[in-house]
Amino acid sequence: MPDYGLKGHAAVITGSTSGIGQAMAHALAAEGVNVLLNGFGDPARIEADRAALEAETGVRVLYHGADMTKPDQIADMVGSAHREFGRLDILLNNAGIQHVAPIEEFPVEKWDAIIAINLTSAFHATRAAIPLMKAQGRGRIVNLASAHGLVASPFKSAYVAAKHGIVGFTKSAALELARSGVTANAICPGYVKTPLVEAQIADQAKARGIPEDRVVEEVILAAQPNKSFVEYEHLAGLLLYLVSDMGASTTGAALSVDGGWTAA
Ligand code: NAD
């Protein structure tokens, strides 16, 4: 493994009590990055996971329970990471939810929640992080978009809109920050078998009226030419590159990790 030169850096990772965010927190902590975790879940389990990661890696691991639909809580989360760690090097906007339904039946409150959590929260967190990163002359903003930031699927209108939105937001941020030492990029994974995807398998089965095993074969991995779920390590490899000095010239990019999905 290369030395990514990240020892002593500090990261905020939204939605890191589960799935991809949690795995990316482990990958960064293993490289010596102090991390602030965020997300929902059973408080006892979150605290146990936080303490275990700290013990395993020797870095500082904090938790902030900011709700990604609440701008003031998001700003407080970013500010408290900077106060506690004395710096902020990495912001990974990762929190996300999904809902699957035809547009005419799409619950309005689900649309609003998906846009707030999957798109607008990244604006609030980035807005709070930029002055801190600019003052350091270096920073890394990474947005966890999706293959659905580049192409669409039926029944996921809010998610596709939010993910296309975050790819556009990433590009604007990159241009605004181009001379500041701060980069902004989007990672666009195909399917990763996280709790979010497990829930989608059930939802798609309902929306399409077919059994779950057929959903995996014919719907979920139908889009992925390599017919394999993306592994956490594949995302961690790209993230570590982006946040290291090797990633200094990569900005404004929407980078696919999707087994060839968006090549089609
Ligand atoms: P997950 O459901 O396992 O984790 C989502 C995290 O977000 C959890 O920690 C949850 O507590 C947190 N969260 C949800 N609502 C929140 C809120 N209001 N405030 C704070 N935290 C909140 O999901 P995942 O599959 O790990 O997805 C992570 C990101 O990756 C999402 O943005 C998702 O769209 C994206 N993504 C996932 C896949 C996939 O196949 N799993 C593919 C492409 C992109």
PDB file of C-alpha atoms and ligand atoms in Angstrom:
ATOM      1  CA  MET A   1       0.000   0.000   0.000  1.00  0.00           C
ATOM      2  CA  PRO A   2       1.331   3.481  -0.811  1.00  0.00           C
ATOM      3  CA  ASP A   3       1.767   6.025   1.976  1.00  0.00           C
ATOM      4  CA  TYR A   4      -0.958   8.544   1.257  1.00  0.00           C
ATOM      5  CA  GLY A   5       0.591  11.114   3.606  1.00  0.00           C
ATOM      6  CA  LEU A   6      -2.632  11.631   5.514  1.00  0.00           C
ATOM      7  CA  LYS A   7      -1.432  11.154   9.096  1.00  0.00           C
ATOM      8  CA  GLY A   8      -2.877  13.836  11.393  1.00  0.00           C
ATOM      9  CA  HIS A   9      -5.390  15.084   8.824  1.00  0.00           C
ATOM     10  CA  ALA A  10      -9.015  15.598   9.875  1.00  0.00           C
ATOM     11  CA  ALA A  11     -12.190  14.495   8.125  1.00  0.00           C
ATOM     12  CA  VAL A  12     -15.937  14.966   8.446  1.00  0.00           C
ATOM     13  CA  ILE A  13     -17.967  12.132   6.936  1.00  0.00           C
ATOM     14  CA  THR A  14     -21.725  12.583   6.814  1.00  0.00           C
ATOM     15  CA  GLY A  15     -23.871   9.462   7.099  1.00  0.00           C
ATOM     16  CA  SER A  16     -21.043   7.339   8.471  1.00  0.00           C
ATOM     17  CA  THR A  17     -22.919   5.138  10.941  1.00  0.00           C
ATOM     18  CA  SER A  18     -23.647   2.607   8.187  1.00  0.00           C
ATOM     19  CA  GLY A  19     -22.660   1.350   4.754  1.00  0.00           C
ATOM     20  CA  ILE A  20     -20.265   3.297   2.539  1.00  0.00           C
ATOM     21  CA  GLY A  21     -19.726   6.194   4.965  1.00  0.00           C
ATOM     22  CA  GLN A  22     -18.771   3.821   7.762  1.00  0.00           C
ATOM     23  CA  ALA A  23     -16.406   1.909   5.474  1.00  0.00           C
ATOM     24  CA  MET A  24     -14.783   5.152   4.288  1.00  0.00           C
ATOM     25  CA  ALA A  25     -14.347   6.247   7.927  1.00  0.00           C
ATOM     26  CA  HIS A  26     -12.464   2.995   8.570  1.00  0.00           C
ATOM     27  CA  ALA A  27     -10.315   3.481   5.449  1.00  0.00           C
ATOM     28  CA  LEU A  28      -9.359   7.052   6.417  1.00  0.00           C
ATOM     29  CA  ALA A  29      -8.764   6.212  10.094  1.00  0.00           C
ATOM     30  CA  ALA A  30      -6.479   3.350   9.028  1.00  0.00           C
ATOM     31  CA  GLU A  31      -4.355   5.989   7.237  1.00  0.00           C
ATOM     32  CA  GLY A  32      -4.080   8.074  10.422  1.00  0.00           C
ATOM     33  CA  VAL A  33      -6.896  10.537   9.699  1.00  0.00           C
ATOM     34  CA  ASN A  34      -8.922  11.804  12.682  1.00  0.00           C
ATOM     35  CA  VAL A  35     -12.571  11.424  11.763  1.00  0.00           C
ATOM     36  CA  LEU A  36     -15.876  12.887  12.810  1.00  0.00           C
ATOM     37  CA  LEU A  37     -18.696  10.398  12.325  1.00  0.00           C
ATOM     38  CA  ASN A  38     -22.292  11.399  11.705  1.00  0.00           C
ATOM     39  CA  GLY A  39     -25.570   9.627  11.114  1.00  0.00           C
ATOM     40  CA  PHE A  40     -28.532   7.975  12.743  1.00  0.00           C
ATOM     41  CA  GLY A  41     -28.811   4.707  14.648  1.00  0.00           C
ATOM     42  CA  ASP A  42     -28.876   3.150  18.096  1.00  0.00           C
ATOM     43  CA  PRO A  43     -26.782   5.469  20.338  1.00  0.00           C
ATOM     44  CA  ALA A  44     -25.156   2.546  22.210  1.00  0.00           C
ATOM     45  CA  ARG A  45     -24.087   0.889  18.948  1.00  0.00           C
ATOM     46  CA  ILE A  46     -22.794   4.185  17.510  1.00  0.00           C
ATOM     47  CA  GLU A  47     -20.715   4.777  20.650  1.00  0.00           C
ATOM     48  CA  ALA A  48     -19.389   1.200  20.617  1.00  0.00           C
ATOM     49  CA  ASP A  49     -18.391   1.538  16.925  1.00  0.00           C
ATOM     50  CA  ARG A  50     -16.782   4.928  17.586  1.00  0.00           C
ATOM     51  CA  ALA A  51     -14.739   3.631  20.515  1.00  0.00           C
ATOM     52  CA  ALA A  52     -13.729   0.468  18.625  1.00  0.00           C
ATOM     53  CA  LEU A  53     -12.474   2.462  15.624  1.00  0.00           C
ATOM     54  CA  GLU A  54     -10.499   4.752  17.901  1.00  0.00           C
ATOM     55  CA  ALA A  55      -8.943   1.781  19.751  1.00  0.00           C
ATOM     56  CA  GLU A  56      -8.189  -0.070  16.508  1.00  0.00           C
ATOM     57  CA  THR A  57      -6.480   2.809  14.701  1.00  0.00           C
ATOM     58  CA  GLY A  58      -5.196   5.161  17.418  1.00  0.00           C
ATOM     59  CA  VAL A  59      -6.728   8.210  15.745  1.00  0.00           C
ATOM     60  CA  ARG A  60      -9.352  10.442  17.366  1.00  0.00           C
ATOM     61  CA  VAL A  61     -12.872   9.513  16.382  1.00  0.00           C
ATOM     62  CA  LEU A  62     -15.723  11.871  17.275  1.00  0.00           C
ATOM     63  CA  TYR A  63     -19.454  11.617  16.668  1.00  0.00           C
ATOM     64  CA  HIS A  64     -21.913  14.408  15.885  1.00  0.00           C
ATOM     65  CA  GLY A  65     -25.603  13.643  15.512  1.00  0.00           C
ATOM     66  CA  ALA A  66     -26.454  16.459  13.053  1.00  0.00           C
ATOM     67  CA  ASP A  67     -29.605  15.806  11.050  1.00  0.00           C
ATOM     68  CA  MET A  68     -28.772  16.424   7.370  1.00  0.00           C
ATOM     69  CA  THR A  69     -32.114  18.148   6.885  1.00  0.00           C
ATOM     70  CA  LYS A  70     -31.132  20.865   9.416  1.00  0.00           C
ATOM     71  CA  PRO A  71     -28.771  23.583   8.109  1.00  0.00           C
ATOM     72  CA  ASP A  72     -27.818  24.899  11.572  1.00  0.00           C
ATOM     73  CA  GLN A  73     -26.926  21.417  12.820  1.00  0.00           C
ATOM     74  CA  ILE A  74     -24.807  20.795   9.703  1.00  0.00           C
ATOM     75  CA  ALA A  75     -22.868  24.031  10.220  1.00  0.00           C
ATOM     76  CA  ASP A  76     -22.389  23.155  13.899  1.00  0.00           C
ATOM     77  CA  MET A  77     -21.022  19.715  12.931  1.00  0.00           C
ATOM     78  CA  VAL A  78     -18.400  21.177  10.566  1.00  0.00           C
ATOM     79  CA  GLY A  79     -17.442  23.881  13.069  1.00  0.00           C
ATOM     80  CA  SER A  80     -17.095  21.430  15.930  1.00  0.00           C
ATOM     81  CA  ALA A  81     -14.813  19.127  13.877  1.00  0.00           C
ATOM     82  CA  HIS A  82     -12.554  22.107  13.165  1.00  0.00           C
ATOM     83  CA  ARG A  83     -12.570  23.183  16.818  1.00  0.00           C
ATOM     84  CA  GLU A  84     -11.823  19.684  18.134  1.00  0.00           C
ATOM     85  CA  PHE A  85      -9.220  18.639  15.551  1.00  0.00           C
ATOM     86  CA  GLY A  86      -7.741  22.111  14.996  1.00  0.00           C
ATOM     87  CA  ARG A  87      -8.028  21.640  11.215  1.00  0.00           C
ATOM     88  CA  LEU A  88     -10.330  20.301   8.518  1.00  0.00           C
ATOM     89  CA  ASP A  89      -8.786  18.583   5.525  1.00  0.00           C
ATOM     90  CA  ILE A  90     -11.519  16.321   4.163  1.00  0.00           C
ATOM     91  CA  LEU A  91     -15.275  16.685   3.837  1.00  0.00           C
ATOM     92  CA  LEU A  92     -17.037  13.592   2.545  1.00  0.00           C
ATOM     93  CA  ASN A  93     -20.665  14.391   1.780  1.00  0.00           C
ATOM     94  CA  ASN A  94     -22.060  10.891   1.856  1.00  0.00           C
ATOM     95  CA  ALA A  95     -25.398  10.814   3.738  1.00  0.00           C
ATOM     96  CA  GLY A  96     -28.200   9.653   1.506  1.00  0.00           C
ATOM     97  CA  ILE A  97     -31.578   7.993   1.421  1.00  0.00           C
ATOM     98  CA  GLN A  98     -33.634   6.417  -1.336  1.00  0.00           C
ATOM     99  CA  HIS A  99     -37.298   5.970  -2.178  1.00  0.00           C
ATOM    100  CA  VAL A 100     -38.586   4.036  -5.161  1.00  0.00           C
ATOM    101  CA  ALA A 101     -41.994   4.860  -6.689  1.00  0.00           C
ATOM    102  CA  PRO A 102     -43.520   6.101  -9.949  1.00  0.00           C
ATOM    103  CA  ILE A 103     -43.536   9.909 -10.199  1.00  0.00           C
ATOM    104  CA  GLU A 104     -47.314  10.211 -10.006  1.00  0.00           C
ATOM    105  CA  GLU A 105     -47.343   8.234  -6.758  1.00  0.00           C
ATOM    106  CA  PHE A 106     -44.118   9.675  -5.307  1.00  0.00           C
ATOM    107  CA  PRO A 107     -44.856  10.975  -1.775  1.00  0.00           C
ATOM    108  CA  VAL A 108     -44.095  14.708  -1.682  1.00  0.00           C
ATOM    109  CA  GLU A 109     -42.431  14.451   1.734  1.00  0.00           C
ATOM    110  CA  LYS A 110     -40.093  11.736   0.384  1.00  0.00           C
ATOM    111  CA  TRP A 111     -39.118  13.954  -2.543  1.00  0.00           C
ATOM    112  CA  ASP A 112     -38.354  16.818  -0.152  1.00  0.00           C
ATOM    113  CA  ALA A 113     -36.346  14.584   2.199  1.00  0.00           C
ATOM    114  CA  ILE A 114     -34.258  13.086  -0.624  1.00  0.00           C
ATOM    115  CA  ILE A 115     -33.418  16.503  -2.071  1.00  0.00           C
ATOM    116  CA  ALA A 116     -32.579  17.828   1.421  1.00  0.00           C
ATOM    117  CA  ILE A 117     -30.391  14.898   2.535  1.00  0.00           C
ATOM    118  CA  ASN A 118     -28.804  13.798  -0.774  1.00  0.00           C
ATOM    119  CA  LEU A 119     -28.222  17.275  -2.247  1.00  0.00           C
ATOM    120  CA  THR A 120     -28.858  20.313  -0.065  1.00  0.00           C
ATOM    121  CA  SER A 121     -26.948  18.972   2.952  1.00  0.00           C
ATOM    122  CA  ALA A 122     -23.783  18.929   0.808  1.00  0.00           C
ATOM    123  CA  PHE A 123     -24.292  22.625   0.072  1.00  0.00           C
ATOM    124  CA  HIS A 124     -24.613  23.441   3.784  1.00  0.00           C
ATOM    125  CA  ALA A 125     -21.587  21.364   4.795  1.00  0.00           C
ATOM    126  CA  THR A 126     -19.444  22.646   1.915  1.00  0.00           C
ATOM    127  CA  ARG A 127     -20.481  26.217   2.649  1.00  0.00           C
ATOM    128  CA  ALA A 128     -19.264  25.810   6.233  1.00  0.00           C
ATOM    129  CA  ALA A 129     -16.056  23.996   5.240  1.00  0.00           C
ATOM    130  CA  ILE A 130     -14.823  26.307   2.468  1.00  0.00           C
ATOM    131  CA  PRO A 131     -13.581  29.208   4.619  1.00  0.00           C
ATOM    132  CA  LEU A 132     -11.726  26.762   6.893  1.00  0.00           C
ATOM    133  CA  MET A 133     -10.099  24.914   3.988  1.00  0.00           C
ATOM    134  CA  LYS A 134      -9.264  28.134   2.121  1.00  0.00           C
ATOM    135  CA  ALA A 135      -7.539  29.480   5.238  1.00  0.00           C
ATOM    136  CA  GLN A 136      -5.423  26.286   5.317  1.00  0.00           C
ATOM    137  CA  GLY A 137      -4.638  26.609   1.603  1.00  0.00           C
ATOM    138  CA  ARG A 138      -5.613  22.964   1.158  1.00  0.00           C
ATOM    139  CA  GLY A 139      -8.758  20.896   1.339  1.00  0.00           C
ATOM    140  CA  ARG A 140     -10.588  17.988  -0.222  1.00  0.00           C
ATOM    141  CA  ILE A 141     -14.343  17.931  -0.787  1.00  0.00           C
ATOM    142  CA  VAL A 142     -15.654  14.596  -1.991  1.00  0.00           C
ATOM    143  CA  ASN A 143     -19.313  14.074  -2.781  1.00  0.00           C
ATOM    144  CA  LEU A 144     -20.718  10.560  -2.813  1.00  0.00           C
ATOM    145  CA  ALA A 145     -22.913  10.794  -5.907  1.00  0.00           C
ATOM    146  CA  SER A 146     -23.898   7.681  -7.856  1.00  0.00           C
ATOM    147  CA  ALA A 147     -24.086   6.221 -11.341  1.00  0.00           C
ATOM    148  CA  HIS A 148     -27.516   7.844 -10.997  1.00  0.00           C
ATOM    149  CA  GLY A 149     -25.693  11.188 -11.063  1.00  0.00           C
ATOM    150  CA  LEU A 150     -24.853  10.421 -14.698  1.00  0.00           C
ATOM    151  CA  VAL A 151     -27.716   8.274 -15.981  1.00  0.00           C
ATOM    152  CA  ALA A 152     -31.297   7.603 -14.884  1.00  0.00           C
ATOM    153  CA  SER A 153     -33.472   4.642 -13.938  1.00  0.00           C
ATOM    154  CA  PRO A 154     -37.264   4.602 -13.674  1.00  0.00           C
ATOM    155  CA  PHE A 155     -39.015   5.013 -10.296  1.00  0.00           C
ATOM    156  CA  LYS A 156     -36.095   6.920  -8.721  1.00  0.00           C
ATOM    157  CA  SER A 157     -36.911  10.462  -9.849  1.00  0.00           C
ATOM    158  CA  ALA A 158     -35.934  12.249  -6.625  1.00  0.00           C
ATOM    159  CA  TYR A 159     -32.705  10.278  -6.195  1.00  0.00           C
ATOM    160  CA  VAL A 160     -31.672  10.759  -9.846  1.00  0.00           C
ATOM    161  CA  ALA A 161     -32.479  14.485  -9.628  1.00  0.00           C
ATOM    162  CA  ALA A 162     -30.485  14.871  -6.396  1.00  0.00           C
ATOM    163  CA  LYS A 163     -27.514  12.889  -7.707  1.00  0.00           C
ATOM    164  CA  HIS A 164     -27.404  14.783 -11.029  1.00  0.00           C
ATOM    165  CA  GLY A 165     -27.654  17.923  -8.900  1.00  0.00           C
ATOM    166  CA  ILE A 166     -24.695  16.999  -6.745  1.00  0.00           C
ATOM    167  CA  VAL A 167     -22.537  16.318  -9.801  1.00  0.00           C
ATOM    168  CA  GLY A 168     -23.346  19.838 -11.006  1.00  0.00           C
ATOM    169  CA  PHE A 169     -22.726  21.307  -7.555  1.00  0.00           C
ATOM    170  CA  THR A 170     -19.343  19.549  -7.472  1.00  0.00           C
ATOM    171  CA  LYS A 171     -18.338  21.161 -10.769  1.00  0.00           C
ATOM    172  CA  SER A 172     -19.313  24.654  -9.595  1.00  0.00           C
ATOM    173  CA  ALA A 173     -17.422  24.192  -6.332  1.00  0.00           C
ATOM    174  CA  ALA A 174     -14.331  22.988  -8.219  1.00  0.00           C
ATOM    175  CA  LEU A 175     -14.344  26.071 -10.446  1.00  0.00           C
ATOM    176  CA  GLU A 176     -14.845  28.452  -7.528  1.00  0.00           C
ATOM    177  CA  LEU A 177     -12.031  26.793  -5.564  1.00  0.00           C
ATOM    178  CA  ALA A 178      -9.611  26.105  -8.423  1.00  0.00           C
ATOM    179  CA  ARG A 179      -6.919  28.541  -7.227  1.00  0.00           C
ATOM    180  CA  SER A 180      -7.292  27.812  -3.515  1.00  0.00           C
ATOM    181  CA  GLY A 181      -5.703  24.365  -3.057  1.00  0.00           C
ATOM    182  CA  VAL A 182      -9.147  22.925  -2.386  1.00  0.00           C
ATOM    183  CA  THR A 183     -10.506  20.281  -4.772  1.00  0.00           C
ATOM    184  CA  ALA A 184     -14.070  19.048  -5.203  1.00  0.00           C
ATOM    185  CA  ASN A 185     -14.935  15.749  -6.845  1.00  0.00           C
ATOM    186  CA  ALA A 186     -17.836  13.331  -7.068  1.00  0.00           C
ATOM    187  CA  ILE A 187     -17.545   9.562  -6.767  1.00  0.00           C
ATOM    188  CA  CYS A 188     -20.211   7.768  -8.794  1.00  0.00           C
ATOM    189  CA  PRO A 189     -20.547   4.149  -7.650  1.00  0.00           C
ATOM    190  CA  GLY A 190     -22.690   1.464  -9.157  1.00  0.00           C
ATOM    191  CA  TYR A 191     -24.386  -0.886  -6.721  1.00  0.00           C
ATOM    192  CA  VAL A 192     -22.735  -1.554  -3.381  1.00  0.00           C
ATOM    193  CA  LYS A 193     -24.526  -4.043  -1.126  1.00  0.00           C
ATOM    194  CA  THR A 194     -25.283  -1.747   1.801  1.00  0.00           C
ATOM    195  CA  PRO A 195     -28.459  -1.460   3.914  1.00  0.00           C
ATOM    196  CA  LEU A 196     -29.678   1.194   1.423  1.00  0.00           C
ATOM    197  CA  VAL A 197     -29.494  -1.299  -1.445  1.00  0.00           C
ATOM    198  CA  GLU A 198     -31.006  -4.137   0.605  1.00  0.00           C
ATOM    199  CA  ALA A 199     -34.022  -1.852   1.173  1.00  0.00           C
ATOM    200  CA  GLN A 200     -34.191  -1.016  -2.545  1.00  0.00           C
ATOM    201  CA  ILE A 201     -34.335  -4.684  -3.472  1.00  0.00           C
ATOM    202  CA  ALA A 202     -37.486  -5.009  -1.365  1.00  0.00           C
ATOM    203  CA  ASP A 203     -38.962  -1.722  -2.698  1.00  0.00           C
ATOM    204  CA  GLN A 204     -38.278  -2.584  -6.347  1.00  0.00           C
ATOM    205  CA  ALA A 205     -39.868  -5.993  -5.872  1.00  0.00           C
ATOM    206  CA  LYS A 206     -43.006  -4.205  -4.671  1.00  0.00           C
ATOM    207  CA  ALA A 207     -42.964  -1.534  -7.410  1.00  0.00           C
ATOM    208  CA  ARG A 208     -42.453  -4.097 -10.192  1.00  0.00           C
ATOM    209  CA  GLY A 209     -44.450  -6.960  -8.683  1.00  0.00           C
ATOM    210  CA  ILE A 210     -41.614  -9.508  -9.011  1.00  0.00           C
ATOM    211  CA  PRO A 211     -39.691 -11.590  -6.411  1.00  0.00           C
ATOM    212  CA  GLU A 212     -36.514 -10.223  -4.782  1.00  0.00           C
ATOM    213  CA  ASP A 213     -34.068 -12.682  -6.404  1.00  0.00           C
ATOM    214  CA  ARG A 214     -35.310 -11.587  -9.831  1.00  0.00           C
ATOM    215  CA  VAL A 215     -34.844  -7.919  -8.790  1.00  0.00           C
ATOM    216  CA  VAL A 216     -31.139  -8.557  -8.020  1.00  0.00           C
ATOM    217  CA  GLU A 217     -30.538 -10.365 -11.298  1.00  0.00           C
ATOM    218  CA  GLU A 218     -32.799  -8.477 -13.688  1.00  0.00           C
ATOM    219  CA  VAL A 219     -32.980  -4.993 -12.151  1.00  0.00           C
ATOM    220  CA  ILE A 220     -30.111  -4.214  -9.759  1.00  0.00           C
ATOM    221  CA  LEU A 221     -27.164  -5.869 -11.502  1.00  0.00           C
ATOM    222  CA  ALA A 222     -28.822  -5.709 -14.936  1.00  0.00           C
ATOM    223  CA  ALA A 223     -27.248  -2.253 -15.246  1.00  0.00           C
ATOM    224  CA  GLN A 224     -23.770  -3.395 -14.261  1.00  0.00           C
ATOM    225  CA  PRO A 225     -21.944  -5.126 -17.129  1.00  0.00           C
ATOM    226  CA  ASN A 226     -19.447  -6.827 -14.772  1.00  0.00           C
ATOM    227  CA  LYS A 227     -22.385  -8.363 -12.841  1.00  0.00           C
ATOM    228  CA  SER A 228     -20.690  -7.766  -9.481  1.00  0.00           C
ATOM    229  CA  PHE A 229     -21.529  -5.478  -6.585  1.00  0.00           C
ATOM    230  CA  VAL A 230     -18.918  -2.717  -6.035  1.00  0.00           C
ATOM    231  CA  GLU A 231     -16.809  -3.505  -2.945  1.00  0.00           C
ATOM    232  CA  TYR A 232     -15.985  -0.921  -0.262  1.00  0.00           C
ATOM    233  CA  GLU A 233     -12.249  -1.267  -1.051  1.00  0.00           C
ATOM    234  CA  HIS A 234     -12.846  -0.121  -4.625  1.00  0.00           C
ATOM    235  CA  LEU A 235     -14.358   3.121  -3.332  1.00  0.00           C
ATOM    236  CA  ALA A 236     -11.732   3.528  -0.605  1.00  0.00           C
ATOM    237  CA  GLY A 237      -8.928   3.295  -3.172  1.00  0.00           C
ATOM    238  CA  LEU A 238     -10.342   6.191  -5.162  1.00  0.00           C
ATOM    239  CA  LEU A 239     -11.135   8.236  -2.046  1.00  0.00           C
ATOM    240  CA  LEU A 240      -7.573   7.874  -0.709  1.00  0.00           C
ATOM    241  CA  TYR A 241      -6.172   8.960  -4.065  1.00  0.00           C
ATOM    242  CA  LEU A 242      -8.454  12.012  -4.190  1.00  0.00           C
ATOM    243  CA  VAL A 243      -7.673  13.206  -0.663  1.00  0.00           C
ATOM    244  CA  SER A 244      -3.910  12.642  -0.935  1.00  0.00           C
ATOM    245  CA  ASP A 245      -1.457  14.977  -2.671  1.00  0.00           C
ATOM    246  CA  MET A 246      -1.723  12.692  -5.731  1.00  0.00           C
ATOM    247  CA  GLY A 247      -5.245  14.047  -6.208  1.00  0.00           C
ATOM    248  CA  ALA A 248      -4.198  17.716  -6.384  1.00  0.00           C
ATOM    249  CA  SER A 249      -4.948  18.086 -10.125  1.00  0.00           C
ATOM    250  CA  THR A 250      -8.179  16.111 -10.072  1.00  0.00           C
ATOM    251  CA  THR A 251     -11.036  18.525  -9.484  1.00  0.00           C
ATOM    252  CA  GLY A 252     -14.544  18.950 -10.827  1.00  0.00           C
ATOM    253  CA  ALA A 253     -14.608  15.302 -11.892  1.00  0.00           C
ATOM    254  CA  ALA A 254     -17.436  12.796 -11.637  1.00  0.00           C
ATOM    255  CA  LEU A 255     -15.549   9.522 -11.290  1.00  0.00           C
ATOM    256  CA  SER A 256     -17.331   6.260 -12.054  1.00  0.00           C
ATOM    257  CA  VAL A 257     -16.768   3.102 -10.012  1.00  0.00           C
ATOM    258  CA  ASP A 258     -19.570   1.120 -11.597  1.00  0.00           C
ATOM    259  CA  GLY A 259     -18.359  -2.011 -13.372  1.00  0.00           C
ATOM    260  CA  GLY A 260     -18.937  -0.358 -16.750  1.00  0.00           C
ATOM    261  CA  TRP A 261     -22.558   0.716 -16.132  1.00  0.00           C
ATOM    262  CA  THR A 262     -22.243   4.269 -17.504  1.00  0.00           C
ATOM    263  CA  ALA A 263     -20.040   3.180 -20.431  1.00  0.00           C
ATOM    264  CA  ALA A 264     -23.082   1.607 -22.044  1.00  0.00           C
TER     265      ALA A 264
HETATM  266  P1  NAD B   1     -26.800   3.517   4.182  1.00  0.00           P
HETATM  267  O1  NAD B   1     -28.274   3.539   4.288  1.00  0.00           O
HETATM  268  O2  NAD B   1     -26.059   2.273   4.539  1.00  0.00           O
HETATM  269  O3  NAD B   1     -26.166   4.734   5.001  1.00  0.00           O
HETATM  270  C1  NAD B   1     -26.708   6.021   4.934  1.00  0.00           C
HETATM  271  C2  NAD B   1     -26.173   6.844   6.069  1.00  0.00           C
HETATM  272  O4  NAD B   1     -26.793   8.135   6.020  1.00  0.00           O
HETATM  273  C3  NAD B   1     -26.482   6.263   7.460  1.00  0.00           C
HETATM  274  O5  NAD B   1     -25.389   6.492   8.310  1.00  0.00           O
HETATM  275  C4  NAD B   1     -27.683   7.089   7.906  1.00  0.00           C
HETATM  276  O6  NAD B   1     -27.832   7.168   9.314  1.00  0.00           O
HETATM  277  C5  NAD B   1     -27.307   8.438   7.306  1.00  0.00           C
HETATM  278  N1  NAD B   1     -28.449   9.344   7.206  1.00  0.00           N
HETATM  279  C6  NAD B   1     -29.640   9.153   6.596  1.00  0.00           C
HETATM  280  N2  NAD B   1     -30.427  10.221   6.791  1.00  0.00           N
HETATM  281  C7  NAD B   1     -29.708  11.106   7.532  1.00  0.00           C
HETATM  282  C8  NAD B   1     -29.979  12.394   8.053  1.00  0.00           C
HETATM  283  N3  NAD B   1     -31.154  13.027   7.866  1.00  0.00           N
HETATM  284  N4  NAD B   1     -29.025  13.009   8.777  1.00  0.00           N
HETATM  285  C9  NAD B   1     -27.825  12.393   9.007  1.00  0.00           C
HETATM  286  N5  NAD B   1     -27.523  11.178   8.522  1.00  0.00           N
HETATM  287  C10 NAD B   1     -28.463  10.546   7.797  1.00  0.00           C
HETATM  288  O7  NAD B   1     -26.480   3.946   2.663  1.00  0.00           O
HETATM  289  P2  NAD B   1     -25.213   3.708   1.702  1.00  0.00           P
HETATM  290  O8  NAD B   1     -25.631   2.713   0.691  1.00  0.00           O
HETATM  291  O9  NAD B   1     -23.986   3.501   2.471  1.00  0.00           O
HETATM  292  O10 NAD B   1     -25.181   5.106   0.943  1.00  0.00           O
HETATM  293  C11 NAD B   1     -24.244   6.126   1.234  1.00  0.00           C
HETATM  294  C12 NAD B   1     -24.195   7.092   0.061  1.00  0.00           C
HETATM  295  O11 NAD B   1     -23.764   6.391  -1.108  1.00  0.00           O
HETATM  296  C13 NAD B   1     -25.549   7.696  -0.300  1.00  0.00           C
HETATM  297  O12 NAD B   1     -25.393   9.035  -0.680  1.00  0.00           O
HETATM  298  C14 NAD B   1     -25.992   6.855  -1.488  1.00  0.00           C
HETATM  299  O13 NAD B   1     -26.891   7.539  -2.306  1.00  0.00           O
HETATM  300  C15 NAD B   1     -24.659   6.621  -2.170  1.00  0.00           C
HETATM  301  N6  NAD B   1     -24.633   5.475  -3.067  1.00  0.00           N
HETATM  302  C16 NAD B   1     -24.916   4.218  -2.620  1.00  0.00           C
HETATM  303  C17 NAD B   1     -24.859   3.172  -3.503  1.00  0.00           C
HETATM  304  C18 NAD B   1     -25.141   1.768  -3.079  1.00  0.00           C
HETATM  305  O14 NAD B   1     -25.244   0.888  -3.962  1.00  0.00           O
HETATM  306  N7  NAD B   1     -25.263   1.476  -1.805  1.00  0.00           N
HETATM  307  C19 NAD B   1     -24.545   3.387  -4.852  1.00  0.00           C
HETATM  308  C20 NAD B   1     -24.277   4.671  -5.274  1.00  0.00           C
HETATM  309  C21 NAD B   1     -24.319   5.714  -4.374  1.00  0.00           C
END
